[in-house]
Amino acid sequence: MRISWNWLRTLTDAGGVSPREAADLLTSTGLEVEGVEAVEPVPGMLAGVVVGEVLTCEKHPGADRLHVCAVNIGTDAPAQIVCGAPNVAAGQKVLVATVGTTLHPSAGEPFTIKKAKIRGVESNGMICAADELGLGTDHAGIMVLDPSAVAGTQAAAQLGLKGDLLFEIGLTPNRSDAMGHWGVARDLVAAINHRTGARARVVLPSVEAFRQDDDARTTPVEVRDTAACPRYAGLTLTGIAVGPSPAWLQERLKSIGLKPINNVVDVTNFVQHELGQPLHAFDADKLNGGRIVVRKANAGEHLVTLDEKDRTLSTEDLLIADAEKGACLAGVYGGNHSGVSDGTTAIFLESACFDAVTIRRTARRHGLNTDASFRFERGVDPEVTVYALKRAALLLKEVAGARISSAITDIAQPRPWAEVDLHFATVDRLCGMPIAPEAVEEVLTLLDCQLSGRDSTKVHVRVPPYRVDVLREADLVEEVLRIHGFHRVPLPERLMVPAVQQPDTTDEGFRQGLARHFAARGFREVMTPSLVNGARTVKLGAAPEDALVRLKNPLSAELDVLRPTLLFGLLQSAAHNLARQQHDLRFFEKGRTYAVNAEGGTVESERMALLITGNQEAGNWRGKARKAELADAKAEVELLMERLALAGAATYAGAEHPLLIAALEVKHGKRVLAVLGEVKPAVGRAFDVNQPAWYAELMDEALVQLLRREKTTYHEVAKFPSVRRDLSLLLNSGVDYASLQRIAFQAERKLLRQVGLFDVYEGDRLPAGKKSYALSFILQDAEKTLTDDQVEKAMGRIQQALEKEAGAELRG
C-alpha cells in the first residue's frame, strides 16, 4: 500500500518527526515500510533552473533566427545566452537552465547544458520552453513568467513544485484499519505520544459545514439483505459539472500512483485513500425508477460492468440495483450503464459497509481485484460510513459545484464493540517483560479503546469496530506491545536452547534432507504454482476429468485445477530457461499433488520430482559432450536408494505411465517408491520443451514410512580383503539387469556385497532373441579372509540360481 508523506502530514500535527523517523516508527508498530521513494512532479525538480530577466535582446550577427541575450540570473554579472525562440524579448522574466543543469524534456532523452559557441557567439545557458523542462508539450516559444518573478529564484519555488516521499507499506491482511492515510496516522501518533511523551493528534478534516442545500431530488433506498450489507448510506447531489479535478486533487492522487479521471471519480478515490472507506457514485438520471435496491442477484442475472464485460451472476452475489436491474456489483465493480460520464449532472453517492466474506467470494468468482474489494474483503469501519459521505459531498461542492439535494439515508444494523478483560499479568507473561498498568492503559486509550472496570489485576476493554482482528486477550497484548515497542523487550546475554532429539524421521526433516541431497548432486530447486490448466491436463492424459481437483472460483480460466503431477511445473521452468539459452538443466521440486479419490474426497500427496534435460556432461578438450539419457535419471534414483539403505530391497520394473516413455516403477515389496522415465515428446512440446527430458517422481510418504520402520545401523570398515569374480552369461533378451541383481542377492545373502554390469552384447554372433551380459560379483567376509573353497561355493550358488530363475547359460 502506498502512503504519501505530504498527505499523511495533513492528518496529524506531529510536525517534529522526520520522514525517516516516521518510517522507522511505523515499521516498529507492525506497518512495515518496505521502501521510501522520492516522488517528483517533474524529474529532477528543475534543479539548476532559475528565474532570469532578459536585460537586452539583440539579433545574432551570423544567424537571422537567433538572438543574443544578456540575462540577469541573480549572479554578479549577466549571463550571455544565444536563444532561437521567436518570442524572446528584452524585459521578460524567463526560466534559464544554467551551465551543468540536466534537463528532462517531455519527449526524448535527458541532456546536460554546457558552455557552447553558436555561430561563433558564446552561450552560457539556455532559455527554456515548457516541453524542454518537462512541463508540457508546448514548443512554440519560451515560457514567459509573471513580471513579479525575482531573478535568481529557483524554478521549483517559482512554479510551486513540491516533492513528496512515498512510503511503500507491506500491509498484512489483518490490518484493515490501516488501508488509508487516516489509519496510518493513528498508529504513527500513538507511537509518537507513547514513546516520546508528546501530545500529537490525528487531525481529521471538519465536516461541520455539511448542510442540505435543497430538496430537489431524493433517491429512496431499500436494503433487502442486511446480513450482506449491515450499513448503507447515501445521498443525492445535483448541479454537478463533470470536468478535470483541480491541481491539488490531481497531485494527491498522482503521488500514490493513481491516474486522475474526472472530479467526481477523483473525489471518491481521494476519500477512499484518505479514510479507507470506498465510495461509489451513480449517475442518478440512469437509475430506473430513481431508486436503489440492495439485494442478492437472481440466478442467471446479467450485469455489464465498467470493463464492458457481460457477467453472469450467482445468487450469492450482492447487487446494488435500481427498480429494474443491477447497477453495480456491490463492493467490487461498478455497472457500465449507471456510471458517471461527462454529461452527468446529478449523482447518487454511496457509502456502505458490506460483509467481508460475501465480497471476497464475489470478487474471486468473477476474477476481479479492485481497490474497493481489497478493503471490503478485509473489513471496513462501519462507524466512518456517514463521515466519509459528508467529506466527499463537501469536496464535490468545492470541485464540481454540486448541491446537496437530499438528506442522508442511513440504514444500519448496529455492530457492537468487542469486549475483553485484559489481565496485567497476562501482558507481562506474553511480552516477556513487565509493563506498568498505567502504560498499558495509555496505549489502549491512544488506540481508541474504551476502558472501564479497572482493578489491581485487570481492566475491561471495549475495542472499536474498525479493529476487526482484535477479539481476544492475546490480541490486546499484541496491540500494547507493538505500540510500546518490540525493541524494548530485553534479550538475555545468553540464550540456552536445549538439544531436541527426534527419535523418528519427521516429514519435514526428510524433505529437507532430500533437498540437500539433490542440491549436492548439482540440481537446482524450483518452486512452481500449484494451479494448472485443467483442459490441457486432461488432453495430455495426466489425469481423467473426474480425478481433478477443480477450484470453484478460479482467478483465471488458465489456472483452474490443482496439479495432479509436478511434471508440468518443472517443464514450465525448463521452457523459461531454454528460451534464455540455458539448455543443460537439472531441476528438482518438492511439493504436493492433488487428486479426487473414489469417495469424492481430495487426496494430497507429498512428492519430490526431478527433471534432467540437455547434456549430462559438458564437452571440453578431453572429450565430447554427452547427452543425458534415461540411465542418468535412474542412476540418481539408485544413488538415493543406496543412501537411504533401500538399494538392496528396491526393485525396478517396467510400467505404463500417461506422460512417460519407457517408464520404470521402483518398488519395495508392493509399495511404489518412485516412478521415472523419458517425458513423451508431445508432453514436452505442450510446454515448449523441444528437446528430450527425463523425469523422476519420488513418493515421500512411502519413503518416510520405510525409514521409520527400518533402523539405521553401522559397522566397522572391513579388515579383510574382498574377492571379485566375473560371469559371462547368455540370456533371453527380455531378462533385465535388475532381475539378475535381485536373484544374486537372494542366492548369497551372507558374502555378496556388490553386483555390477560391465559389458552388454547383442549381435549376429548370438542366437536370435539372445543377449550377453558380463557381471561382476564382489564377495567379502567381515570376520575372516575368504578361502577359495568359500568363494567357489558362493559363486556356485549364485550361478545355479541365475540358471534356474533367469534361464542363464554360462558362456565359455
PDB file of C-alpha atoms in Angstrom, residues 9-106:
ATOM      1  CA  ARG A   9       1.173  15.265   7.457  1.00  0.00           C
ATOM      2  CA  THR A  10      -2.184  16.919   6.736  1.00  0.00           C
ATOM      3  CA  LEU A  11      -3.831  14.399   9.100  1.00  0.00           C
ATOM      4  CA  THR A  12      -1.549  14.885  12.118  1.00  0.00           C
ATOM      5  CA  ASP A  13       0.093  17.776  13.921  1.00  0.00           C
ATOM      6  CA  ALA A  14       3.236  15.735  14.731  1.00  0.00           C
ATOM      7  CA  GLY A  15       5.435  18.125  12.822  1.00  0.00           C
ATOM      8  CA  GLY A  16       8.712  17.356  14.573  1.00  0.00           C
ATOM      9  CA  VAL A  17       9.108  13.875  13.094  1.00  0.00           C
ATOM     10  CA  SER A  18      11.250  13.400  10.001  1.00  0.00           C
ATOM     11  CA  PRO A  19      10.174  11.029   7.188  1.00  0.00           C
ATOM     12  CA  ARG A  20      12.913   8.580   8.165  1.00  0.00           C
ATOM     13  CA  GLU A  21      11.844   8.614  11.822  1.00  0.00           C
ATOM     14  CA  ALA A  22       8.213   8.168  10.804  1.00  0.00           C
ATOM     15  CA  ALA A  23       9.114   5.190   8.609  1.00  0.00           C
ATOM     16  CA  ASP A  24      11.012   3.567  11.477  1.00  0.00           C
ATOM     17  CA  LEU A  25       8.169   4.185  13.910  1.00  0.00           C
ATOM     18  CA  LEU A  26       5.580   2.707  11.557  1.00  0.00           C
ATOM     19  CA  THR A  27       7.728  -0.352  10.908  1.00  0.00           C
ATOM     20  CA  SER A  28       8.147  -0.925  14.634  1.00  0.00           C
ATOM     21  CA  THR A  29       4.359  -0.835  15.117  1.00  0.00           C
ATOM     22  CA  GLY A  30       3.766  -3.551  12.514  1.00  0.00           C
ATOM     23  CA  LEU A  31       3.140  -1.347   9.468  1.00  0.00           C
ATOM     24  CA  GLU A  32       6.377  -2.318   7.757  1.00  0.00           C
ATOM     25  CA  VAL A  33       7.697   0.425   5.485  1.00  0.00           C
ATOM     26  CA  GLU A  34       9.379  -1.641   2.781  1.00  0.00           C
ATOM     27  CA  GLY A  35      10.734   1.361   0.912  1.00  0.00           C
ATOM     28  CA  VAL A  36      10.716   5.153   0.761  1.00  0.00           C
ATOM     29  CA  GLU A  37      10.632   6.610  -2.737  1.00  0.00           C
ATOM     30  CA  ALA A  38      11.018  10.240  -3.775  1.00  0.00           C
ATOM     31  CA  VAL A  39       8.102  11.499  -5.867  1.00  0.00           C
ATOM     32  CA  GLU A  40       8.857  14.431  -8.144  1.00  0.00           C
ATOM     33  CA  PRO A  41       6.165  16.213 -10.204  1.00  0.00           C
ATOM     34  CA  VAL A  42       8.952  16.992 -12.677  1.00  0.00           C
ATOM     35  CA  PRO A  43      12.012  14.729 -12.980  1.00  0.00           C
ATOM     36  CA  GLY A  44      14.963  16.360 -11.249  1.00  0.00           C
ATOM     37  CA  MET A  45      12.681  19.054  -9.746  1.00  0.00           C
ATOM     38  CA  LEU A  46      14.251  21.566 -12.198  1.00  0.00           C
ATOM     39  CA  ALA A  47      17.468  21.674 -10.184  1.00  0.00           C
ATOM     40  CA  GLY A  48      19.781  24.268 -11.755  1.00  0.00           C
ATOM     41  CA  VAL A  49      16.927  26.109 -13.477  1.00  0.00           C
ATOM     42  CA  VAL A  50      16.376  29.679 -12.198  1.00  0.00           C
ATOM     43  CA  VAL A  51      14.303  32.737 -12.983  1.00  0.00           C
ATOM     44  CA  GLY A  52      16.099  35.077 -15.369  1.00  0.00           C
ATOM     45  CA  GLU A  53      15.397  38.613 -16.525  1.00  0.00           C
ATOM     46  CA  VAL A  54      16.219  39.372 -20.160  1.00  0.00           C
ATOM     47  CA  LEU A  55      18.127  42.671 -19.968  1.00  0.00           C
ATOM     48  CA  THR A  56      18.943  43.019 -23.669  1.00  0.00           C
ATOM     49  CA  CYS A  57      17.993  41.051 -26.768  1.00  0.00           C
ATOM     50  CA  GLU A  58      19.989  41.643 -29.959  1.00  0.00           C
ATOM     51  CA  LYS A  59      19.984  39.849 -33.282  1.00  0.00           C
ATOM     52  CA  HIS A  60      22.725  37.269 -33.775  1.00  0.00           C
ATOM     53  CA  PRO A  61      25.360  38.629 -36.184  1.00  0.00           C
ATOM     54  CA  GLY A  62      25.594  35.345 -38.025  1.00  0.00           C
ATOM     55  CA  ALA A  63      22.047  33.960 -37.998  1.00  0.00           C
ATOM     56  CA  ASP A  64      18.722  35.607 -38.778  1.00  0.00           C
ATOM     57  CA  ARG A  65      16.646  33.447 -36.453  1.00  0.00           C
ATOM     58  CA  LEU A  66      18.896  33.614 -33.381  1.00  0.00           C
ATOM     59  CA  HIS A  67      19.170  36.278 -30.692  1.00  0.00           C
ATOM     60  CA  VAL A  68      21.988  37.126 -28.308  1.00  0.00           C
ATOM     61  CA  CYS A  69      20.571  37.948 -24.876  1.00  0.00           C
ATOM     62  CA  ALA A  70      22.053  39.330 -21.681  1.00  0.00           C
ATOM     63  CA  VAL A  71      20.158  37.687 -18.848  1.00  0.00           C
ATOM     64  CA  ASN A  72      20.213  38.511 -15.148  1.00  0.00           C
ATOM     65  CA  ILE A  73      20.106  35.157 -13.301  1.00  0.00           C
ATOM     66  CA  GLY A  74      20.854  36.562  -9.839  1.00  0.00           C
ATOM     67  CA  THR A  75      24.644  36.417 -10.146  1.00  0.00           C
ATOM     68  CA  ASP A  76      27.158  39.296 -10.122  1.00  0.00           C
ATOM     69  CA  ALA A  77      27.256  39.546 -13.900  1.00  0.00           C
ATOM     70  CA  PRO A  78      24.569  38.846 -16.522  1.00  0.00           C
ATOM     71  CA  ALA A  79      24.849  35.613 -18.493  1.00  0.00           C
ATOM     72  CA  GLN A  80      25.178  35.785 -22.278  1.00  0.00           C
ATOM     73  CA  ILE A  81      22.780  33.281 -23.860  1.00  0.00           C
ATOM     74  CA  VAL A  82      22.031  32.594 -27.512  1.00  0.00           C
ATOM     75  CA  CYS A  83      18.291  31.921 -27.945  1.00  0.00           C
ATOM     76  CA  GLY A  84      16.344  30.781 -31.010  1.00  0.00           C
ATOM     77  CA  ALA A  85      12.804  31.297 -29.675  1.00  0.00           C
ATOM     78  CA  PRO A  86      10.709  33.689 -31.783  1.00  0.00           C
ATOM     79  CA  ASN A  87       9.024  35.261 -28.740  1.00  0.00           C
ATOM     80  CA  VAL A  88      12.118  36.220 -26.705  1.00  0.00           C
ATOM     81  CA  ALA A  89      12.300  39.945 -25.898  1.00  0.00           C
ATOM     82  CA  ALA A  90      14.017  42.323 -23.509  1.00  0.00           C
ATOM     83  CA  GLY A  91      12.249  42.875 -20.183  1.00  0.00           C
ATOM     84  CA  GLN A  92      10.817  39.352 -19.979  1.00  0.00           C
ATOM     85  CA  LYS A  93      11.058  37.102 -16.942  1.00  0.00           C
ATOM     86  CA  VAL A  94      12.007  33.619 -18.159  1.00  0.00           C
ATOM     87  CA  LEU A  95      13.305  30.257 -16.935  1.00  0.00           C
ATOM     88  CA  VAL A  96      17.025  29.692 -17.533  1.00  0.00           C
ATOM     89  CA  ALA A  97      18.859  26.359 -17.357  1.00  0.00           C
ATOM     90  CA  THR A  98      22.346  27.243 -16.148  1.00  0.00           C
ATOM     91  CA  VAL A  99      25.543  25.502 -17.269  1.00  0.00           C
ATOM     92  CA  GLY A 100      25.758  21.993 -15.788  1.00  0.00           C
ATOM     93  CA  THR A 101      21.987  21.551 -15.432  1.00  0.00           C
ATOM     94  CA  THR A 102      20.455  18.275 -16.623  1.00  0.00           C
ATOM     95  CA  LEU A 103      17.051  18.718 -18.228  1.00  0.00           C
ATOM     96  CA  HIS A 104      14.393  16.016 -18.613  1.00  0.00           C
ATOM     97  CA  PRO A 105      12.268  17.043 -21.613  1.00  0.00           C
ATOM     98  CA  SER A 106       8.723  15.810 -22.154  1.00  0.00           C
TER      99      SER A 106
END
